[in-house]
Coordinates of C-alpha atoms in Angstrom, one line a residue:
M25 CA 34.9 24.5 -29.2
S26 CA 34.4 22.7 -25.9
N27 CA 31.1 20.1 -25.9
Q28 CA 30.2 22.1 -22.8
S29 CA 29.6 25.3 -25.4
K30 CA 28.3 23.2 -28.2
L31 CA 25.7 22.0 -25.9
V32 CA 24.6 25.8 -24.5
I33 CA 24.4 26.3 -28.4
M34 CA 22.6 23.6 -29.5
L35 CA 19.8 23.6 -27.3
A36 CA 18.9 27.0 -27.9
L37 CA 19.4 26.7 -31.7
M38 CA 17.3 23.9 -31.5
T39 CA 14.2 25.1 -29.0
G40 CA 14.5 28.9 -30.0
L41 CA 14.6 29.6 -26.2
S42 CA 16.3 32.6 -24.7
G43 CA 17.5 32.1 -21.5
C44 CA 20.9 30.2 -21.1
G45 CA 22.3 31.1 -17.9
G46 CA 21.5 33.0 -14.9
E47 CA 21.3 31.9 -10.9
W48 CA 18.7 29.1 -9.4
M49 CA 18.0 29.8 -5.7
N50 CA 15.5 28.0 -3.6
W51 CA 13.2 29.3 -1.7
F52 CA 14.5 28.4 1.4
E53 CA 18.4 30.5 -0.1
T54 CA 20.1 27.1 1.5
E55 CA 21.0 25.8 -1.9
K56 CA 21.9 28.0 -5.4
V57 CA 23.5 27.1 -8.7
T58 CA 24.7 28.8 -11.9
P59 CA 23.9 26.2 -14.5
E60 CA 25.5 26.3 -17.3
Y61 CA 21.9 26.2 -19.6
L62 CA 18.4 26.9 -17.3
A63 CA 15.6 27.2 -19.2
Q64 CA 11.5 26.3 -18.5
P65 CA 10.4 23.9 -21.3
E66 CA 7.3 24.6 -22.4
N67 CA 5.9 21.1 -24.2
A68 CA 6.7 17.5 -24.3
A69 CA 8.5 17.8 -27.8
Q70 CA 10.7 20.3 -25.7
L71 CA 12.0 18.1 -23.0
T72 CA 12.9 15.1 -25.1
D73 CA 15.0 17.8 -27.0
Y74 CA 16.9 18.7 -24.1
V75 CA 17.4 16.0 -22.3
T76 CA 18.4 14.0 -25.7
K77 CA 20.9 16.8 -26.4
A78 CA 22.4 16.0 -23.0
S79 CA 22.7 12.6 -23.1
L80 CA 24.4 12.8 -26.9
N81 CA 26.5 15.4 -24.9
G82 CA 27.4 13.7 -21.7
K83 CA 26.0 16.4 -19.7
R84 CA 23.9 16.0 -16.7
I85 CA 20.8 17.5 -17.3
R86 CA 17.9 18.0 -14.2
M87 CA 14.4 19.7 -13.4
T88 CA 13.8 21.5 -10.2
G89 CA 9.9 21.3 -8.1
S90 CA 9.0 24.8 -7.2
G91 CA 12.2 24.9 -4.6
H92 CA 10.6 24.1 -1.8
S93 CA 13.1 21.1 -0.6
A94 CA 16.5 22.8 1.4
S95 CA 18.3 20.1 0.4
D96 CA 20.4 19.8 -2.9
I97 CA 17.9 17.2 -4.4
T98 CA 17.3 18.7 -8.1
I99 CA 21.1 20.5 -8.3
T100 CA 23.2 20.3 -11.0
S101 CA 26.2 22.8 -12.9
D102 CA 24.6 21.5 -16.0
A103 CA 21.9 22.0 -17.7
L104 CA 18.6 22.9 -15.7
L105 CA 14.9 23.1 -16.6
T106 CA 12.8 24.6 -14.7
P107 CA 9.0 23.2 -14.9
E108 CA 6.7 26.6 -14.7
K109 CA 5.1 26.1 -18.3
L110 CA 5.1 22.4 -17.8
N111 CA 1.6 23.3 -16.1
K112 CA -1.4 22.8 -17.7
P113 CA -4.5 19.6 -17.4
L114 CA -4.1 17.8 -20.0
S115 CA -7.0 15.5 -21.7
L116 CA -6.5 11.6 -20.8
N117 CA -7.2 9.1 -23.4
V118 CA -10.0 6.9 -21.2
N119 CA -10.0 4.7 -24.9
S120 CA -6.1 3.1 -23.6
L121 CA -7.7 2.2 -20.1
K122 CA -8.7 -1.5 -18.9
N123 CA -11.5 0.4 -17.3
P124 CA -12.9 3.7 -19.8
N125 CA -15.1 4.3 -17.3
E126 CA -13.0 5.7 -14.5
S127 CA -14.7 8.8 -13.0
Q128 CA -11.8 9.7 -11.0
L129 CA -8.8 9.5 -13.0
V130 CA -7.2 12.7 -14.3
R131 CA -4.4 13.7 -16.3
V132 CA -2.1 16.6 -15.5
Q133 CA 1.9 17.8 -16.5
S134 CA 4.5 17.4 -13.3
G135 CA 5.1 20.9 -13.1
I136 CA 1.6 21.8 -12.2
R137 CA 1.1 23.3 -8.3
I138 CA -0.5 22.0 -5.9
S139 CA -2.6 25.5 -5.5
D140 CA -3.5 25.0 -9.4
L141 CA -4.4 21.4 -9.3
N142 CA -6.7 22.1 -6.5
D143 CA -8.5 24.8 -8.5
Y144 CA -9.2 22.5 -11.6
L145 CA -10.0 19.8 -9.5
D146 CA -12.5 21.9 -7.1
K147 CA -13.8 23.0 -10.7
N148 CA -14.9 19.7 -11.4
G149 CA -16.2 18.4 -8.1
L150 CA -12.6 16.2 -7.3
A151 CA -9.8 16.6 -4.6
L152 CA -6.6 15.7 -4.2
Q153 CA -7.4 12.8 -1.4
N154 CA -5.0 13.8 0.6
M155 CA -2.2 16.7 1.1
G156 CA 0.2 18.3 2.9
G157 CA 0.0 21.5 4.9
Y158 CA 1.3 23.5 1.5
D159 CA 0.2 23.9 -2.1
G160 CA 3.0 25.8 -3.0
Q161 CA 4.9 22.9 -4.4
T162 CA 4.8 21.3 -8.4
I163 CA 3.5 17.5 -8.6
A164 CA 5.7 15.9 -9.6
G165 CA 8.1 17.2 -6.8
V166 CA 5.8 16.5 -4.6
M167 CA 5.7 12.8 -5.6
M168 CA 9.4 12.1 -6.1
T169 CA 10.2 13.0 -2.3
A170 CA 7.5 11.3 -0.5
T171 CA 5.7 14.5 0.8
H172 CA 2.7 13.7 2.6
G173 CA -0.3 14.7 4.4
S174 CA -1.9 13.1 7.9
G175 CA -3.7 9.9 8.2
L176 CA -3.0 6.2 8.6
A177 CA -5.2 5.6 6.0
Y178 CA -3.5 7.6 3.6
G179 CA 0.3 7.0 2.9
P180 CA 2.7 10.3 0.5
I181 CA 1.2 12.0 -2.6
A182 CA 2.7 9.7 -4.8
D183 CA 0.8 7.0 -4.1
Q184 CA -2.3 9.0 -5.4
V185 CA -0.3 8.8 -8.6
M186 CA -1.3 5.4 -11.2
S187 CA 0.9 5.9 -14.4
L188 CA 3.6 8.5 -14.7
Q189 CA 5.1 9.4 -18.3
M190 CA 8.8 10.1 -18.2
V191 CA 11.5 11.4 -20.2
V192 CA 14.9 9.1 -19.9
D193 CA 18.3 8.7 -20.8
G194 CA 19.1 9.0 -24.8
G195 CA 15.6 11.0 -24.8
R196 CA 13.2 9.0 -24.9
M197 CA 9.4 8.5 -23.6
V198 CA 8.3 6.2 -21.0
Q199 CA 4.8 5.3 -19.5
I200 CA 5.7 3.7 -15.8
E201 CA 2.8 1.7 -14.0
P202 CA 2.8 -0.9 -11.7
T203 CA 2.5 -4.5 -12.9
N204 CA -1.4 -4.9 -12.5
G205 CA -1.8 -0.7 -14.2
I206 CA -4.7 0.9 -15.5
T207 CA -4.0 0.7 -19.3
N208 CA -4.8 -1.5 -21.1
P209 CA -1.6 -2.5 -23.7
A210 CA -3.9 -4.2 -26.1
T211 CA -5.5 -1.0 -27.0
F212 CA -2.5 1.4 -25.9
H213 CA -1.3 3.0 -29.1
G214 CA 2.2 3.9 -28.0
R215 CA 2.1 7.6 -29.1
L216 CA 1.8 10.6 -27.0
D217 CA -1.6 11.3 -26.6
E218 CA -0.6 15.7 -27.5
N219 CA 2.5 15.3 -29.8
T220 CA 1.8 11.6 -31.7
N221 CA 5.4 12.5 -33.0
I222 CA 6.9 11.4 -29.3
P223 CA 6.8 7.5 -29.2
I224 CA 6.8 6.4 -25.6
Q225 CA 7.0 2.7 -24.0
L226 CA 4.7 1.2 -21.9
I227 CA 6.5 -0.7 -18.7
Q228 CA 4.2 -1.9 -16.5
D229 CA 6.4 -3.5 -13.6
D230 CA 6.0 -3.3 -10.3
D231 CA 9.8 -2.2 -9.2
A232 CA 10.0 -0.3 -12.2
F233 CA 7.1 1.9 -10.9
N234 CA 8.0 1.9 -7.2
A235 CA 11.3 2.9 -7.7
A236 CA 10.3 6.2 -10.6
R237 CA 7.6 7.7 -8.3
V238 CA 9.8 8.1 -5.7
S239 CA 12.9 8.6 -7.5
I240 CA 14.3 11.5 -6.1
G241 CA 14.9 13.0 -9.8
S242 CA 17.5 10.3 -10.6
M243 CA 16.2 8.5 -12.6
G244 CA 14.5 10.8 -15.8
I245 CA 12.5 14.0 -15.8
I246 CA 8.9 13.4 -15.6
Y247 CA 6.3 15.2 -18.0
S248 CA 2.8 14.0 -16.4
V249 CA 1.6 11.6 -14.3
I250 CA -2.5 10.4 -13.8
L251 CA -4.3 10.9 -10.3
R252 CA -6.5 8.5 -8.6
T253 CA -8.1 11.7 -6.8
D254 CA -11.4 11.7 -4.4
Q255 CA -15.0 12.9 -5.7
K256 CA -15.1 17.1 -3.8
F257 CA -15.0 17.4 0.1
W258 CA -14.8 19.4 3.0
L259 CA -13.3 19.3 6.2
R260 CA -14.4 20.1 9.8
E261 CA -11.1 21.4 12.2
V262 CA -11.1 20.4 15.4
R263 CA -8.0 21.5 17.8
T264 CA -7.0 21.4 21.3
L265 CA -5.0 21.9 23.9
T266 CA -4.1 18.7 26.4
K267 CA -0.4 17.6 28.4
W268 CA 2.0 15.0 27.3
S269 CA 0.8 13.0 30.6
E270 CA -2.4 12.8 29.3
L271 CA -1.7 12.2 26.0
K272 CA -0.2 9.8 26.2
K273 CA -2.4 7.1 29.0
P274 CA -3.3 3.9 28.1
D275 CA -6.5 3.9 25.9
G276 CA -5.4 7.5 25.5
Q277 CA -5.7 8.8 22.1
L278 CA -2.1 8.2 21.0
D279 CA -2.1 4.6 22.7
R280 CA -5.5 4.2 20.7
L281 CA -4.1 5.5 17.5
L282 CA -1.0 3.3 17.9
R283 CA -2.5 0.5 18.6
G284 CA -4.3 0.3 15.5
L285 CA -8.0 1.5 16.9
P286 CA -10.1 4.9 16.2
V287 CA -8.5 7.5 18.3
H288 CA -11.5 8.2 20.2
A289 CA -13.3 5.1 22.3
E290 CA -17.2 6.1 21.6
G291 CA -18.0 8.7 18.6
A292 CA -17.0 9.2 15.8
S293 CA -12.9 9.7 14.7
P294 CA -10.9 11.9 13.0
E295 CA -9.8 10.5 9.6
H296 CA -6.4 12.9 10.3
W297 CA -5.0 14.0 13.8
E298 CA -1.8 15.4 14.3
L299 CA 0.2 16.9 16.9
Q300 CA 2.0 20.4 18.1
Y301 CA 4.1 20.5 21.0
T302 CA 6.6 22.4 23.0
P303 CA 9.3 20.3 23.8
Y304 CA 10.2 22.4 27.3
A305 CA 8.4 21.0 29.8
D306 CA 5.9 23.7 32.3
K307 CA 6.8 24.0 35.8
D308 CA 5.4 20.9 36.7
G309 CA 7.4 18.9 34.3
D310 CA 4.7 18.5 31.8
H311 CA 4.8 19.4 28.5
S312 CA 1.8 21.2 26.5
F313 CA 0.2 19.3 22.7
L314 CA -1.4 20.9 20.6
I315 CA -4.3 17.9 18.9
T316 CA -5.5 19.2 15.3
E317 CA -8.7 16.4 14.4
R318 CA -10.0 16.7 11.4
Y319 CA -13.0 15.3 9.6
R320 CA -14.2 14.8 6.5
S321 CA -17.5 15.1 4.7
Y322 CA -19.2 14.8 1.4
T323 CA -21.9 17.0 2.0
P324 CA -20.9 20.8 1.8
L325 CA -20.0 22.4 5.4
P326 CA -20.0 26.1 6.2
E327 CA -17.3 27.8 4.1
Q328 CA -14.8 29.9 6.7
S329 CA -12.9 32.5 6.0
A330 CA -9.0 32.2 7.0
S331 CA -9.4 35.2 9.6
E332 CA -11.8 32.7 11.8
R333 CA -9.3 29.8 12.4
G334 CA -8.1 29.6 15.7
Q335 CA -8.1 32.5 18.0
P336 CA -8.8 35.9 17.9
G337 CA -5.8 37.2 15.6
T338 CA -4.3 34.0 14.9
D339 CA -4.6 35.0 11.2
F340 CA -2.9 38.8 11.8
L341 CA 0.4 37.7 13.9
S342 CA 0.7 34.4 11.3
T343 CA 0.6 37.2 8.8
L344 CA 3.1 39.3 10.9
L345 CA 5.8 36.9 11.4
T346 CA 6.1 36.1 7.7
L347 CA 7.3 39.5 7.1
R348 CA 11.1 39.5 7.1
P349 CA 11.9 42.2 9.0
V350 CA 9.9 41.0 11.9
G351 CA 10.6 37.9 11.2
V352 CA 14.7 38.2 11.4
S353 CA 14.0 40.2 14.6
A354 CA 12.5 37.5 16.2
A355 CA 15.1 35.5 15.3
A356 CA 17.6 38.2 16.7
F357 CA 15.1 38.6 20.0
L358 CA 15.3 35.0 20.6
D359 CA 18.8 34.5 19.8
L360 CA 19.3 37.5 22.6
F361 CA 16.3 36.2 25.2
P362 CA 16.4 32.1 24.6
S363 CA 14.5 31.9 27.7
L364 CA 11.3 33.8 25.6
G365 CA 11.4 30.6 23.5
K366 CA 9.6 28.8 26.4
T367 CA 7.1 31.3 26.5
L368 CA 6.6 31.9 22.6
L369 CA 5.9 28.6 21.6
E370 CA 2.7 28.1 24.7
T371 CA 1.1 30.7 23.1
T372 CA 1.4 29.8 19.4
L373 CA -0.5 26.7 20.6
K374 CA -2.5 28.2 22.5
S375 CA -3.6 30.8 19.4
Q376 CA -4.4 28.1 17.2
Q377 CA -7.2 26.3 19.5
D378 CA -10.7 26.3 17.8
D379 CA -13.9 24.0 18.3
N380 CA -15.4 24.3 15.0
Y381 CA -13.6 25.3 11.7
T382 CA -14.9 24.2 8.1
N383 CA -14.4 24.4 4.7
V384 CA -13.4 22.1 1.7
S385 CA -10.6 19.9 2.4
Y386 CA -7.6 21.5 0.5
K387 CA -8.5 24.8 2.1
V388 CA -8.7 23.3 5.8
F389 CA -5.3 20.9 4.8
N390 CA -3.3 24.5 4.0
I391 CA -2.0 25.9 7.7
G392 CA -2.4 29.2 5.5
V393 CA 0.4 32.4 5.4
V394 CA 2.8 31.3 8.3
N395 CA 4.0 28.4 5.0
H396 CA 5.2 32.0 4.1
T397 CA 7.8 32.8 7.6
A398 CA 11.4 32.6 6.6
A399 CA 12.2 29.2 8.1
L400 CA 13.8 26.7 8.2
G401 CA 13.1 22.6 9.2
I402 CA 14.2 19.0 9.3
E403 CA 11.5 16.3 9.1
T404 CA 12.3 12.4 10.4
A405 CA 10.3 9.4 9.4
F406 CA 9.7 6.8 12.6
D407 CA 8.7 3.6 12.9
I408 CA 4.3 4.5 14.2
N409 CA 6.2 1.9 17.4
Q410 CA 9.1 4.4 18.2
T411 CA 6.4 7.2 18.7
I412 CA 6.3 7.7 22.0
S413 CA 10.3 7.2 22.6
A414 CA 11.4 9.5 19.3
I415 CA 8.7 12.4 21.4
E416 CA 10.5 11.7 24.6
R417 CA 13.6 11.8 22.9
S418 CA 13.0 14.8 21.6
F419 CA 12.7 16.6 24.9
S420 CA 15.6 16.0 26.4
V421 CA 17.5 17.2 22.9
A422 CA 15.7 19.9 23.0
N423 CA 17.2 20.8 26.7
E424 CA 20.1 19.9 25.9
E425 CA 20.7 22.3 23.1
F426 CA 19.1 25.0 25.3
S427 CA 21.7 25.1 27.7
Q428 CA 24.4 25.9 24.8
G429 CA 21.5 28.7 24.2
R430 CA 19.9 27.3 21.5
V431 CA 16.2 27.5 21.8
H432 CA 12.8 26.3 19.7
S433 CA 11.6 29.2 17.9
A434 CA 7.6 27.2 17.0
P435 CA 6.4 23.8 18.3
I436 CA 7.7 20.7 16.9
A437 CA 4.6 19.0 14.6
I438 CA 3.6 14.8 14.4
R439 CA 2.1 13.3 12.1
F440 CA 0.6 9.7 10.8
V441 CA 1.0 8.7 7.3
K442 CA 0.5 5.0 5.7
Q443 CA 3.0 3.1 4.4
S444 CA 4.1 2.9 1.0
N445 CA 5.6 0.4 -1.3
A446 CA 7.2 3.4 -3.0
L447 CA 11.0 1.7 -2.9
I448 CA 12.7 4.8 -1.5
A449 CA 9.8 6.6 0.6
M450 CA 10.5 7.2 4.2
Q451 CA 7.0 5.5 4.2
Y452 CA 8.2 2.0 3.3
G453 CA 7.5 -0.7 4.7
H454 CA 5.5 0.7 7.7
D455 CA 3.3 3.1 8.9
T456 CA 4.8 5.9 9.9
M457 CA 5.3 9.2 12.4
F458 CA 7.0 12.4 10.4
M459 CA 8.4 14.6 13.0
E460 CA 9.3 18.0 12.0
V461 CA 11.4 20.3 13.7
I462 CA 11.2 24.2 12.6
G463 CA 13.0 27.1 13.8
L464 CA 13.7 30.6 11.8
R465 CA 16.2 31.1 9.1
D466 CA 17.6 33.4 10.8
G467 CA 18.3 32.5 13.4
Q468 CA 21.7 32.5 14.9
H469 CA 21.9 28.3 15.6
V470 CA 19.5 27.4 13.8
R471 CA 21.0 25.2 11.7
D472 CA 23.2 23.7 15.0
L473 CA 19.9 23.2 16.6
L474 CA 18.4 21.4 13.7
S475 CA 21.6 19.6 13.0
A476 CA 21.3 18.4 16.7
H477 CA 17.8 16.7 16.4
Q478 CA 18.3 14.7 13.4
Q479 CA 21.6 13.5 14.2
T480 CA 20.4 11.7 17.4
Y481 CA 17.2 10.5 15.4
L482 CA 19.6 9.5 12.6
Q483 CA 22.2 7.0 14.7
E484 CA 19.3 6.5 17.9
F485 CA 16.6 5.2 15.8
N486 CA 17.2 5.1 12.6
G487 CA 14.8 7.5 11.4
R488 CA 14.3 8.4 7.4
P489 CA 15.7 12.0 6.9
H490 CA 13.1 13.7 4.5
W491 CA 14.1 13.7 1.0
G492 CA 13.6 17.5 0.6
L493 CA 14.6 18.2 4.1
D494 CA 17.2 16.6 5.4
L495 CA 19.8 19.3 4.5
N496 CA 22.2 16.9 3.0
F497 CA 23.1 15.2 6.0
L498 CA 23.1 11.8 4.3
N499 CA 26.5 11.6 2.6
N500 CA 27.2 7.8 1.9
E501 CA 25.3 4.6 0.2
A502 CA 25.9 2.8 3.7
Q503 CA 23.3 4.8 5.5
L504 CA 21.3 4.4 2.5
R505 CA 21.2 0.6 2.5
A506 CA 20.9 0.8 6.5
L507 CA 17.8 3.2 6.0
Y508 CA 15.9 1.5 3.3
P509 CA 15.7 -2.4 2.9
A510 CA 14.6 -2.5 -1.1
W511 CA 17.6 0.0 -1.9
D512 CA 19.3 -2.3 -3.7
R513 CA 15.7 -2.8 -5.8
W514 CA 15.7 1.0 -6.6
K515 CA 19.4 1.4 -7.1
T516 CA 18.5 -1.6 -10.1
Q517 CA 15.7 0.4 -11.4
Y518 CA 18.3 4.2 -11.2
H519 CA 20.3 2.3 -13.7
R520 CA 18.1 0.9 -16.3
F521 CA 16.7 4.3 -16.6
N522 CA 19.5 6.2 -15.9
V523 CA 22.1 4.4 -18.2
T524 CA 24.9 7.1 -18.5
G525 CA 24.6 9.2 -15.6
T526 CA 22.4 11.7 -17.4
F527 CA 20.7 12.9 -14.3
D528 CA 23.5 12.3 -12.3
G529 CA 23.5 15.5 -10.0
K530 CA 24.6 17.2 -6.8
T531 CA 22.4 15.4 -4.5
T532 CA 23.6 11.2 -6.1
D533 CA 27.1 12.8 -6.0
R534 CA 26.6 13.6 -2.2
L535 CA 25.1 9.8 -1.6
G536 CA 28.3 8.0 -3.9
I537 CA 25.4 6.8 -6.4
S538 CA 26.4 8.9 -9.7
V539 CA 27.0 6.4 -12.0
R540 CA 29.7 9.1 -13.6
P541 CA 31.0 10.8 -10.6
R542 CA 32.4 13.9 -10.2

């Protein structure tokens, strides 16, 4: 009997779980795989057993998130785990902390979705410090890919993680924290609180922590994380239209933000400031931009319904677009009549104008039903000092593509994020401007359009593709070393925890860094 067959049989007998084989596909329908073994671990014991058996049999094993990465980041054809049942809040042993009185630390399993985490935190008077525009991902998924929200006071969501428990090569569990981590080594008992039969090695080391929390799933499988949260807060959102010529004026809002100043010279400035725009010029040669400002309040604000956000009918129109038959028709229509794309983008921006929308923080961060549109996108991280030149370059890329019949079907989005110490986070080493380019997935030319943008920004700006939205564009280690100054430090930790290549996968093969290439 082959080792491959032995692995499947042993895993099934050991855990009593059914579900060997079967196809897995991501939400974007860009990646699918039929692994030898597909399962949903329910607890830490099952997770460590899976990894132990995979390591012993020379097999690869990885865990997906919720499937909201368009790239091949989660995929292996050996043993593939999915996180649906590792989705619970966990008790936090405060006696193991240096400060037992910490009141805003929360421990959860890695597979909990952001939406469920938000509900749990809200019930306990807490909130995530920041989040992106969608809540369907798992906490480990957003952490591993350096997914982010907006606001130069806030790094990626991974920066809210204070400690993580990960199963590494051989099935060992480690707890990794910064050198000056939250755990007191003298009171750490070295056993998993939920199952004291599972030993845990405490590792307090900056490089290990900064490598593991954004490790693209290639150092081990996360079991749980401890997050530093905020107290519950509300947001007031204001969305206004402007023109590029106005926006980029000296001492204007964008110029002030880029110089590290409050975006408004007088009065209150928002903690979160974002842009959407059309890359197509109007009759005057200018471009329409929608500014989104969000102001935090720890005093309760009115909690408005989603239907009250934007102009009347905006929520209804967004819902229509998420219906697949309508989305297909819209994409096909634009393929036939690309010039209508310019009108569509202007209308989309205008429909979102709103002088006051308020709700609990996570309901404002979440951009709503439009998240369910059948779309495809890329995102590129730029040094914040490249903001103006990158935006203006997007104008010319869009025009070049339009001349070939390839049209944008959604506005381009811009967000600003604080730098991070996570070694291969897109935000590593400098405050970052993110540019997200989105298109209807069924458009005939959407991949060509997105690829043109991504290739331009990589070649001309050394722009870092989002790990989960790079459409498998990166394909060699030389690119990674050029993009990430701390790449070799990350790779040292990668080899430390993935000693025999247990967590190699399609991504590490593509990047040329697999311990045991295939």
